[in-house]
Amino acid sequence: MATASAMIDFSNLPPLPEYHLTPLPSLLPPIPDKLLTLLLPIFAYWGLSMFFHWIDTKDYFSQYRLHTPAEVSKRNRVSRWEVIRDVLIQQVVQTAVGWVLGMTEPDDFFGKEQYDVAVWARRIRIAEKSIPRLLATVGLDARGIAKNLGASHPMLAGALQGGQYPSLENLSVVGSASKMGTPGFAGWELMLASAIYWVLVPALQFGLAILVVDTWQYFLHRAMHMNKWLYTTFHSRHHRLYVPYAYGALYNHPFEGFLLDTLGASIAYKLAGMNTRQGMVFFAGSTIKTVDDHCGYALPWDPLQHITSNNAGYHDVHHQSWGIKTNFSQPFFTFWDRLLGTVWTGGDVSARYERSRLAAQKAFDTDKEKTTVTHSNPADSGTQDPKPYENDLRDATDLPSIPIKNRQPEPPAGKAELQAAGSRQQILDDKKDGGPGVLVDEAYEEKEARGFLRRSPRKRAPSTLSSKDGFKGLRDRVPTSMHGRARGIIGVDGSR
């Protein structure tokens, strides 16, 4: 039996143009592109972080905050200077790894672009040669159809004949490489080849890199939460920030920062076959997305909050003590959470956020007035007993044992309770930065907040926010009086 390649004539293809390689000049002379690739993520990180810090300190867009300034002050268990120190350490490691990675990369040249486009145009021409055979399988005479269309649609007729364009044989369309009597490329072939080379291939490269980094970070991040030793030794440091803010995005244990962020992005870059300038965009873009996910704002005009459902509101749930074992996906998409059943299924989160805001503000006010002190550890909590939490966990089943169904429009019965139990256990396991004290504090705060809400004459709107909304409506649930200038929160004069 004759093979397909033997039945198709691959001769008479247009020739490929000659090319001459020239070193690619720097994008921002005199800074070499490889050095700029190392610097851009750092500039992007601190530039965007300082923007969010500026609007935070100036109390701009306070209606879009996920948390109040009082919550940042009272709920986080690490100082801002410690955060800055650890971020700088990670960026030193990141830069060193990037420098080594750059040493393995060849220098960039230009001058071959027209040749590469012509290679794709040739592939298109080879694919055209299969058209007559494909049409014959459904009983159509491609050459007869082409003959009828030859006068009115010569390009279509040429494609139907298997890429035969007699009118182009002496036409020079690829520069000096075309010679008299040799075939040339059709204009549509070159346009399609250019679109493939300049648009489709880079899009596939970035898509692959995003898939790799999302997969890498999801499974390592999830492992950090499911393994007690990994969590308490490494990842618990990041979760000292119960109220994330922008420049705390890379606040990690140095080893975790290397393994989760630096190594994952480097592997994605290599597997996608990116060049240096594509790497600039990918590394800087990943950094910007990570900062935005920790910014603490749900800004309606921020495109990164709307491109995917993995945004600041989505990731903020993961930083809360009640959602710490959910919403592992980062930094781009949430498909792994949804496929593997780790997306938050506890429904409306607005009441939980309301309780945290009220409790933190009360703690801030009492500290300011020097009249009382807040409970910060089990010894300070008086009559509060952590044992009820342990009793709740005694017979709880953790998330990995829950079967995942292909079609599951609603969470399985009891899943929200299991998620909450797993999150409580995570906090209890973290003796240094979590422990029973965190849960005792929250139980006390919730009791106080509920009492406040019962006494409050303000009517509360019915809750509408759910996990299905991607937490996009969270900002609408933030009462202005807890953030803005109306009540002079933490010394901000409402009359200004």
Coordinates of C-alpha atoms in Angstrom, one line a residue:
M1 CA 0.0 0.0 0.0
A2 CA 1.4 3.4 -0.9
T3 CA 1.9 5.8 1.9
A4 CA 0.3 9.2 2.1
S5 CA 3.6 10.9 1.5
A6 CA 4.2 8.9 -1.6
M7 CA 0.8 9.9 -3.0
I8 CA 1.3 13.6 -2.4
D9 CA 3.9 15.5 -4.5
F10 CA 6.0 17.6 -2.3
S11 CA 8.1 18.9 -5.1
N12 CA 7.7 22.3 -6.7
L13 CA 7.5 24.1 -3.3
P14 CA 8.4 27.8 -3.1
P15 CA 12.0 28.3 -2.0
L16 CA 12.9 29.7 1.4
P17 CA 14.6 33.1 1.6
E18 CA 18.1 33.6 2.8
Y19 CA 18.8 35.3 6.1
H20 CA 21.5 36.9 8.0
L21 CA 21.6 36.9 11.8
T22 CA 22.4 40.1 13.7
P23 CA 22.6 40.5 17.5
L24 CA 19.4 41.8 18.9
P25 CA 19.9 45.3 20.4
S26 CA 18.9 45.9 24.0
L27 CA 15.3 47.0 24.6
L28 CA 16.5 49.7 27.0
P29 CA 20.1 50.5 26.2
P30 CA 22.6 50.2 27.9
I31 CA 20.8 47.6 30.1
P32 CA 21.2 44.1 28.5
D33 CA 17.9 42.3 28.0
K34 CA 19.0 39.4 30.3
L35 CA 19.6 41.9 33.1
L36 CA 16.4 43.7 32.4
T37 CA 14.6 40.4 32.7
L38 CA 15.9 40.1 36.3
L39 CA 15.1 43.7 37.2
L40 CA 11.6 44.0 35.8
P41 CA 9.8 41.6 38.2
I42 CA 11.4 43.5 41.1
F43 CA 10.4 46.9 39.7
A44 CA 6.9 45.6 39.0
Y45 CA 6.6 44.1 42.5
W46 CA 7.5 47.3 44.4
G47 CA 6.0 49.7 41.9
L48 CA 2.5 48.1 42.1
S49 CA 2.9 47.4 45.8
M50 CA 3.7 51.0 46.6
F51 CA 0.6 52.1 44.5
F52 CA -1.6 50.0 46.7
H53 CA 0.2 51.1 49.8
W54 CA -0.2 54.7 48.8
I55 CA -4.0 54.5 48.3
D56 CA -4.2 52.5 51.5
T57 CA -2.4 55.2 53.6
K58 CA -4.2 58.0 51.9
D59 CA -7.6 56.2 52.4
Y60 CA -8.5 56.4 48.7
F61 CA -11.0 53.9 47.3
S62 CA -11.8 52.7 50.9
Q63 CA -15.2 51.5 49.8
Y64 CA -13.4 48.7 47.8
R65 CA -11.2 47.4 50.6
L66 CA -11.7 43.8 51.6
H67 CA -10.4 44.6 55.2
T68 CA -10.2 47.7 57.3
P69 CA -6.9 49.3 58.5
A70 CA -7.8 48.1 62.0
E71 CA -7.9 44.5 60.8
V72 CA -4.4 44.9 59.3
S73 CA -3.2 46.3 62.6
K74 CA -4.9 43.7 64.9
R75 CA -5.2 40.4 63.0
N76 CA -1.8 40.1 61.3
R77 CA 0.9 38.3 63.3
V78 CA 4.0 39.8 61.7
S79 CA 5.3 43.3 61.4
R80 CA 5.6 45.1 58.1
W81 CA 9.4 45.3 58.5
E82 CA 9.7 41.6 58.9
V83 CA 7.6 41.2 55.7
I84 CA 9.9 43.6 53.8
R85 CA 13.0 41.8 55.0
D86 CA 11.7 38.3 53.9
V87 CA 10.5 39.6 50.5
L88 CA 13.9 41.1 49.9
I89 CA 15.6 37.8 50.8
Q90 CA 13.3 36.0 48.3
Q91 CA 14.1 38.5 45.6
V92 CA 17.8 38.1 46.1
V93 CA 17.3 34.3 45.7
Q94 CA 15.1 34.9 42.7
T95 CA 17.6 37.2 41.0
A96 CA 20.5 34.7 41.6
V97 CA 18.4 31.8 40.1
G98 CA 17.5 34.1 37.2
W99 CA 21.1 34.9 36.5
V100 CA 22.0 31.2 36.4
L101 CA 19.1 30.6 34.1
G102 CA 20.2 33.4 31.9
M103 CA 23.6 31.9 31.6
T104 CA 22.1 28.8 30.0
E105 CA 20.2 30.8 27.4
P106 CA 21.7 31.6 24.0
D107 CA 22.0 35.2 23.0
D108 CA 19.1 36.6 21.0
F109 CA 19.5 37.5 17.3
F110 CA 17.2 38.9 14.7
G111 CA 17.1 38.7 10.9
K112 CA 15.5 35.2 10.6
E113 CA 11.9 36.3 11.0
Q114 CA 11.1 36.3 7.3
Y115 CA 12.6 32.9 6.9
D116 CA 10.5 31.5 9.8
V117 CA 7.4 33.0 8.3
A118 CA 8.2 31.3 5.0
V119 CA 8.7 28.0 6.8
W120 CA 5.1 28.3 8.1
A121 CA 3.9 29.3 4.6
R122 CA 5.5 26.1 3.2
R123 CA 3.8 24.0 5.8
I124 CA 0.5 25.6 4.8
R125 CA 1.3 24.8 1.1
I126 CA 2.0 21.2 2.1
A127 CA -1.3 21.0 3.9
E128 CA -3.0 22.3 0.8
K129 CA -1.7 19.4 -1.2
S130 CA -4.0 17.1 0.9
I131 CA -7.2 19.1 -0.1
P132 CA -8.0 17.2 -3.3
R133 CA -7.7 13.8 -1.6
L134 CA -9.8 14.9 1.4
L135 CA -12.6 16.2 -0.9
A136 CA -12.4 13.0 -2.9
T137 CA -13.3 11.0 0.2
V138 CA -16.7 12.8 0.2
G139 CA -17.2 12.4 -3.6
L140 CA -16.2 15.9 -4.6
D141 CA -14.0 16.6 -7.6
A142 CA -11.6 19.4 -6.3
R143 CA -10.0 20.0 -9.7
G144 CA -13.3 20.3 -11.5
I145 CA -14.5 22.8 -8.9
A146 CA -11.3 24.7 -9.1
K147 CA -11.6 24.9 -12.9
N148 CA -15.0 26.5 -12.6
L149 CA -13.7 29.0 -10.0
G150 CA -10.4 29.8 -11.7
A151 CA -11.6 33.0 -13.4
S152 CA -13.5 34.6 -10.5
H153 CA -11.6 33.2 -7.5
P154 CA -8.1 32.3 -8.6
M155 CA -6.6 32.0 -5.0
L156 CA -9.4 29.6 -3.9
A157 CA -9.1 27.6 -7.1
G158 CA -5.3 27.3 -6.5
A159 CA -5.9 26.0 -2.9
L160 CA -8.5 23.5 -4.1
Q161 CA -6.0 22.1 -6.7
G162 CA -3.6 21.4 -3.9
G163 CA -1.7 24.6 -3.8
Q164 CA -1.1 25.2 -7.5
Y165 CA -0.9 28.8 -8.4
P166 CA 0.5 29.1 -12.0
S167 CA 0.1 32.9 -11.9
L168 CA 2.6 33.2 -9.0
E169 CA 5.4 31.1 -10.5
N170 CA 7.4 34.1 -11.7
L171 CA 6.2 36.5 -9.0
S172 CA 8.8 37.6 -6.5
V173 CA 7.0 37.7 -3.1
V174 CA 9.7 36.6 -0.7
G175 CA 12.6 38.8 -1.7
S176 CA 15.7 37.8 -3.5
A177 CA 15.1 34.1 -2.9
S178 CA 12.4 33.9 -5.6
K179 CA 13.7 33.2 -9.0
M180 CA 12.3 33.2 -12.5
G181 CA 10.3 30.0 -13.1
T182 CA 10.1 29.1 -9.4
P183 CA 6.8 29.0 -7.5
G184 CA 5.9 31.8 -5.1
F185 CA 3.7 32.0 -2.0
A186 CA 0.1 33.4 -2.3
G187 CA -0.6 36.5 -0.3
W188 CA -3.1 34.7 2.0
E189 CA -0.5 32.0 2.7
L190 CA 2.0 34.6 3.9
M191 CA -0.7 36.4 5.9
L192 CA -1.7 33.2 7.7
A193 CA 1.9 32.2 8.2
S194 CA 2.6 35.6 9.8
A195 CA -0.4 35.3 12.1
I196 CA 0.8 31.8 13.2
Y197 CA 4.3 33.0 13.8
W198 CA 3.7 36.3 15.5
V199 CA 0.4 35.6 17.3
L200 CA -0.6 31.9 17.6
V201 CA 2.7 30.4 18.6
P202 CA 3.5 33.1 21.3
A203 CA -0.1 32.7 22.6
L204 CA 0.4 28.9 22.9
Q205 CA 3.7 29.5 24.6
F206 CA 2.2 31.8 27.2
G207 CA -0.8 29.4 27.6
L208 CA 1.5 26.5 28.3
A209 CA 3.6 28.5 30.7
I210 CA 0.5 29.6 32.6
L211 CA -0.7 26.0 32.7
V212 CA 2.6 24.8 34.0
V213 CA 3.0 27.4 36.7
D214 CA -0.7 27.0 37.8
T215 CA -0.3 23.3 38.1
W216 CA 3.1 23.5 39.8
Q217 CA 1.8 26.0 42.4
Y218 CA -1.5 24.3 43.0
F219 CA -0.1 20.9 43.9
L220 CA 2.8 22.2 45.9
H221 CA 0.7 24.8 47.7
R222 CA -1.9 22.1 48.5
A223 CA 0.8 19.8 49.7
M224 CA 2.1 22.6 52.0
H225 CA -1.4 22.6 53.6
M226 CA -2.1 18.9 53.7
N227 CA 1.3 17.9 55.2
K228 CA 1.6 19.1 58.8
W229 CA 5.4 19.2 58.8
L230 CA 5.5 21.2 55.5
Y231 CA 2.9 23.7 56.8
T232 CA 4.4 24.3 60.2
T233 CA 8.0 24.3 58.9
F234 CA 7.6 26.5 55.8
H235 CA 4.2 27.7 54.7
S236 CA 2.8 28.9 58.0
R237 CA 5.1 31.9 57.7
H238 CA 3.1 33.2 54.8
H239 CA -0.2 32.7 56.7
R240 CA 0.9 35.1 59.5
L241 CA -0.8 37.5 57.2
Y242 CA -4.5 36.9 57.9
V243 CA -5.1 40.2 56.2
P244 CA -3.0 40.2 53.1
Y245 CA -1.6 43.4 51.6
A246 CA 0.3 44.0 48.3
Y247 CA 3.9 43.9 49.3
G248 CA 3.3 40.8 51.5
A249 CA 2.6 38.8 48.4
L250 CA 6.1 37.2 48.4
Y251 CA 6.4 37.0 52.2
N252 CA 7.4 33.4 52.5
H253 CA 10.0 31.1 54.0
P254 CA 13.1 31.4 51.7
F255 CA 13.0 27.7 50.8
E256 CA 9.3 27.8 50.0
G257 CA 9.8 31.0 47.9
F258 CA 12.4 29.3 45.9
L259 CA 10.5 26.1 45.4
L260 CA 7.0 27.4 44.9
D261 CA 7.6 30.7 43.0
T262 CA 11.1 30.9 41.6
L263 CA 11.6 27.3 40.5
G264 CA 8.0 26.9 39.2
A265 CA 8.2 30.0 37.0
S266 CA 11.6 29.0 35.7
I267 CA 10.4 25.5 34.7
A268 CA 7.4 27.0 33.0
Y269 CA 9.6 29.4 31.1
K270 CA 11.9 26.6 29.9
L271 CA 9.1 24.2 28.9
A272 CA 7.3 26.9 26.9
G273 CA 10.5 27.6 24.9
M274 CA 10.3 31.3 25.5
N275 CA 12.9 33.8 24.4
T276 CA 14.4 36.5 26.6
R277 CA 11.8 39.2 25.9
Q278 CA 8.9 36.7 26.3
G279 CA 10.4 35.9 29.6
M280 CA 10.4 39.6 30.6
V281 CA 6.6 39.7 30.0
F282 CA 5.9 36.3 31.6
F283 CA 8.0 37.0 34.8
A284 CA 6.8 40.5 35.2
G285 CA 3.2 39.6 34.5
S286 CA 3.3 36.7 37.0
T287 CA 4.6 39.1 39.6
I288 CA 2.0 41.7 38.9
K289 CA -0.8 39.1 39.1
T290 CA 0.6 37.8 42.5
V291 CA 0.7 41.3 44.0
D292 CA -2.8 42.0 42.7
D293 CA -4.1 38.8 44.3
H294 CA -2.8 40.0 47.7
C295 CA -3.6 43.7 47.3
G296 CA -6.6 43.7 49.7
Y297 CA -8.8 45.6 47.2
A298 CA -11.6 44.6 44.9
L299 CA -11.3 47.6 42.5
P300 CA -14.0 47.5 39.8
W301 CA -11.7 49.0 37.2
D302 CA -8.8 46.6 37.8
P303 CA -8.7 44.3 34.8
L304 CA -6.8 41.6 36.7
Q305 CA -9.8 41.3 39.0
H306 CA -12.1 40.3 36.1
I307 CA -10.0 38.4 33.6
T308 CA -10.2 35.3 35.8
S309 CA -12.1 34.3 38.9
N310 CA -8.8 34.0 40.7
N311 CA -8.6 37.5 42.1
A312 CA -8.0 39.3 45.4
G313 CA -11.4 38.3 46.8
Y314 CA -10.9 34.6 45.9
H315 CA -7.4 34.4 47.4
D316 CA -8.3 36.4 50.5
V317 CA -10.7 33.6 51.6
H318 CA -7.7 31.3 51.6
H319 CA -5.9 33.6 54.1
Q320 CA -8.7 33.5 56.6
S321 CA -8.7 30.9 59.4
W322 CA -12.0 29.4 58.2
G323 CA -10.9 29.1 54.6
I324 CA -7.3 28.2 54.9
K325 CA -7.7 24.7 53.4
T326 CA -9.6 25.9 50.4
N327 CA -8.9 28.1 47.3
F328 CA -5.4 26.8 46.7
S329 CA -5.2 27.9 43.1
Q330 CA -2.7 30.6 42.2
P331 CA -1.8 32.8 40.4
F332 CA -3.9 32.8 37.3
F333 CA -6.8 30.4 37.1
T334 CA -9.0 28.3 39.4
F335 CA -9.6 25.2 37.4
W336 CA -7.6 22.9 39.7
D337 CA -9.7 24.0 42.7
R338 CA -12.9 23.3 40.8
L339 CA -11.7 20.0 39.3
L340 CA -10.4 18.6 42.6
G341 CA -13.1 20.0 44.9
T342 CA -11.0 22.4 46.9
V343 CA -12.9 25.6 46.0
W344 CA -14.6 27.3 49.0
T345 CA -18.2 25.9 49.3
G346 CA -19.2 27.6 52.6
G347 CA -21.5 30.0 50.8
D348 CA -21.9 33.6 51.9
V349 CA -18.7 35.0 53.4
S350 CA -20.0 38.6 54.0
A351 CA -21.1 37.8 57.6
R352 CA -17.6 36.4 58.4
Y353 CA -16.0 39.5 57.0
E354 CA -18.4 41.8 58.9
R355 CA -17.6 40.0 62.2
S356 CA -13.8 40.4 61.6
R357 CA -14.2 44.1 60.8
L358 CA -16.3 44.8 63.9
A359 CA -14.0 42.8 66.2
A360 CA -10.8 44.3 64.8
Q361 CA -12.2 47.8 65.1
K362 CA -13.3 47.3 68.7
A363 CA -9.9 45.8 69.6
F364 CA -8.2 48.8 68.0
D365 CA -10.4 51.3 69.8
T366 CA -9.9 49.6 73.2
D367 CA -6.1 49.5 72.7
K368 CA -6.1 53.1 71.7
E369 CA -8.1 54.1 74.8
K370 CA -5.8 52.0 77.1
T371 CA -8.8 50.6 78.8
T372 CA -8.7 46.9 77.9
V373 CA -6.4 44.5 76.1
T374 CA -7.3 42.0 73.4
H375 CA -6.9 38.2 73.8
S376 CA -3.8 37.2 71.8
N377 CA -3.0 33.8 73.2
P378 CA -4.8 31.0 75.1
A379 CA -3.5 32.2 78.5
D380 CA -5.2 35.6 77.9
S381 CA -8.5 34.1 76.8
G382 CA -9.9 33.5 80.3
T383 CA -12.8 31.1 80.2
Q384 CA -12.5 30.3 76.5
D385 CA -11.6 26.6 76.0
P386 CA -10.0 25.3 72.8
K387 CA -11.2 21.7 73.5
P388 CA -14.6 22.2 71.7
Y389 CA -12.7 22.7 68.5
E390 CA -10.8 19.5 69.0
N391 CA -14.1 17.7 69.7
D392 CA -15.4 19.0 66.4
L393 CA -12.4 17.6 64.6
R394 CA -12.4 14.1 66.2
D395 CA -14.6 12.4 63.6
A396 CA -14.0 14.9 60.7
T397 CA -13.0 13.7 57.3
D398 CA -10.4 15.8 55.5
L399 CA -10.9 17.1 52.0
P400 CA -8.7 14.6 50.0
S401 CA -11.0 11.7 51.0
I402 CA -14.1 13.3 49.4
P403 CA -15.0 11.7 46.1
I404 CA -15.1 14.2 43.1
K405 CA -18.0 13.9 40.7
N406 CA -17.8 14.9 37.1
R407 CA -20.9 16.9 37.3
Q408 CA -21.5 18.5 40.6
P409 CA -23.5 21.8 40.5
E410 CA -23.9 21.8 44.2
P411 CA -21.3 20.9 46.9
P412 CA -21.9 17.4 48.4
A413 CA -23.7 17.3 51.8
G414 CA -21.4 18.2 54.6
K415 CA -18.6 19.4 52.5
A416 CA -18.6 23.0 53.9
E417 CA -18.4 21.6 57.4
L418 CA -15.5 19.3 56.4
Q419 CA -13.7 22.3 54.9
A420 CA -14.2 24.3 58.1
A421 CA -13.0 21.4 60.2
G422 CA -9.9 21.0 58.1
S423 CA -9.1 24.7 58.3
R424 CA -9.5 24.6 62.1
Q425 CA -7.1 21.7 62.3
Q426 CA -4.6 23.6 60.2
I427 CA -4.7 26.5 62.7
L428 CA -4.4 24.1 65.7
D429 CA -1.4 22.4 64.1
D430 CA 0.5 25.7 63.8
K431 CA 1.7 26.1 67.4
K432 CA 4.0 29.0 66.6
D433 CA 1.9 31.3 64.4
G434 CA -1.6 29.9 64.9
G435 CA -2.7 27.4 67.6
P436 CA -5.8 27.4 69.7
G437 CA -5.4 31.1 70.6
V438 CA -6.4 32.2 67.1
L439 CA -9.6 30.1 67.3
V440 CA -10.3 31.3 70.9
D441 CA -9.9 34.9 69.8
E442 CA -12.2 34.4 66.9
A443 CA -14.9 32.7 69.0
Y444 CA -14.7 35.6 71.4
E445 CA -14.7 38.2 68.6
E446 CA -17.7 36.5 66.9
K447 CA -19.7 36.6 70.2
E448 CA -18.9 40.3 70.6
A449 CA -19.7 41.1 67.0
R450 CA -23.1 39.2 67.1
G451 CA -24.0 41.2 70.2
F452 CA -23.1 44.4 68.5
L453 CA -25.2 43.5 65.5
R454 CA -28.2 42.6 67.6
R455 CA -27.9 46.0 69.3
S456 CA -27.4 47.9 66.1
P457 CA -30.4 49.8 64.7
R458 CA -29.0 49.5 61.2
K459 CA -31.0 47.1 59.0
R460 CA -28.8 44.7 57.2
A461 CA -29.5 43.8 53.6
P462 CA -30.1 40.1 52.9
S463 CA -27.0 38.3 52.1
T464 CA -26.5 37.5 48.4
L465 CA -22.8 36.7 48.1
S466 CA -21.8 33.1 47.4
S467 CA -18.8 31.2 46.2
K468 CA -20.4 30.9 42.8
D469 CA -20.1 34.7 42.4
G470 CA -16.3 34.4 42.5
F471 CA -16.3 36.8 45.5
K472 CA -16.7 39.7 43.0
G473 CA -19.6 41.1 45.0
L474 CA -17.6 41.2 48.2
R475 CA -16.8 44.9 47.9
D476 CA -20.5 45.7 47.8
R477 CA -20.9 44.1 51.3
V478 CA -18.2 46.4 52.9
P479 CA -20.0 49.1 54.9
T480 CA -18.5 52.5 54.1
S481 CA -18.6 53.5 57.8
M482 CA -16.0 50.9 58.6
H483 CA -13.6 52.1 56.0
G484 CA -14.0 55.7 54.9
R485 CA -14.1 59.1 56.4
A486 CA -17.6 59.0 57.7
R487 CA -16.8 57.9 61.3
G488 CA -13.1 58.9 61.5
I489 CA -11.8 55.4 61.6
I490 CA -8.3 55.2 63.2
G491 CA -7.9 58.9 63.4
V492 CA -9.2 59.9 59.9
D493 CA -11.2 63.0 60.3
G494 CA -14.5 62.7 58.6
S495 CA -14.8 66.4 58.0
R496 CA -11.9 66.6 55.6

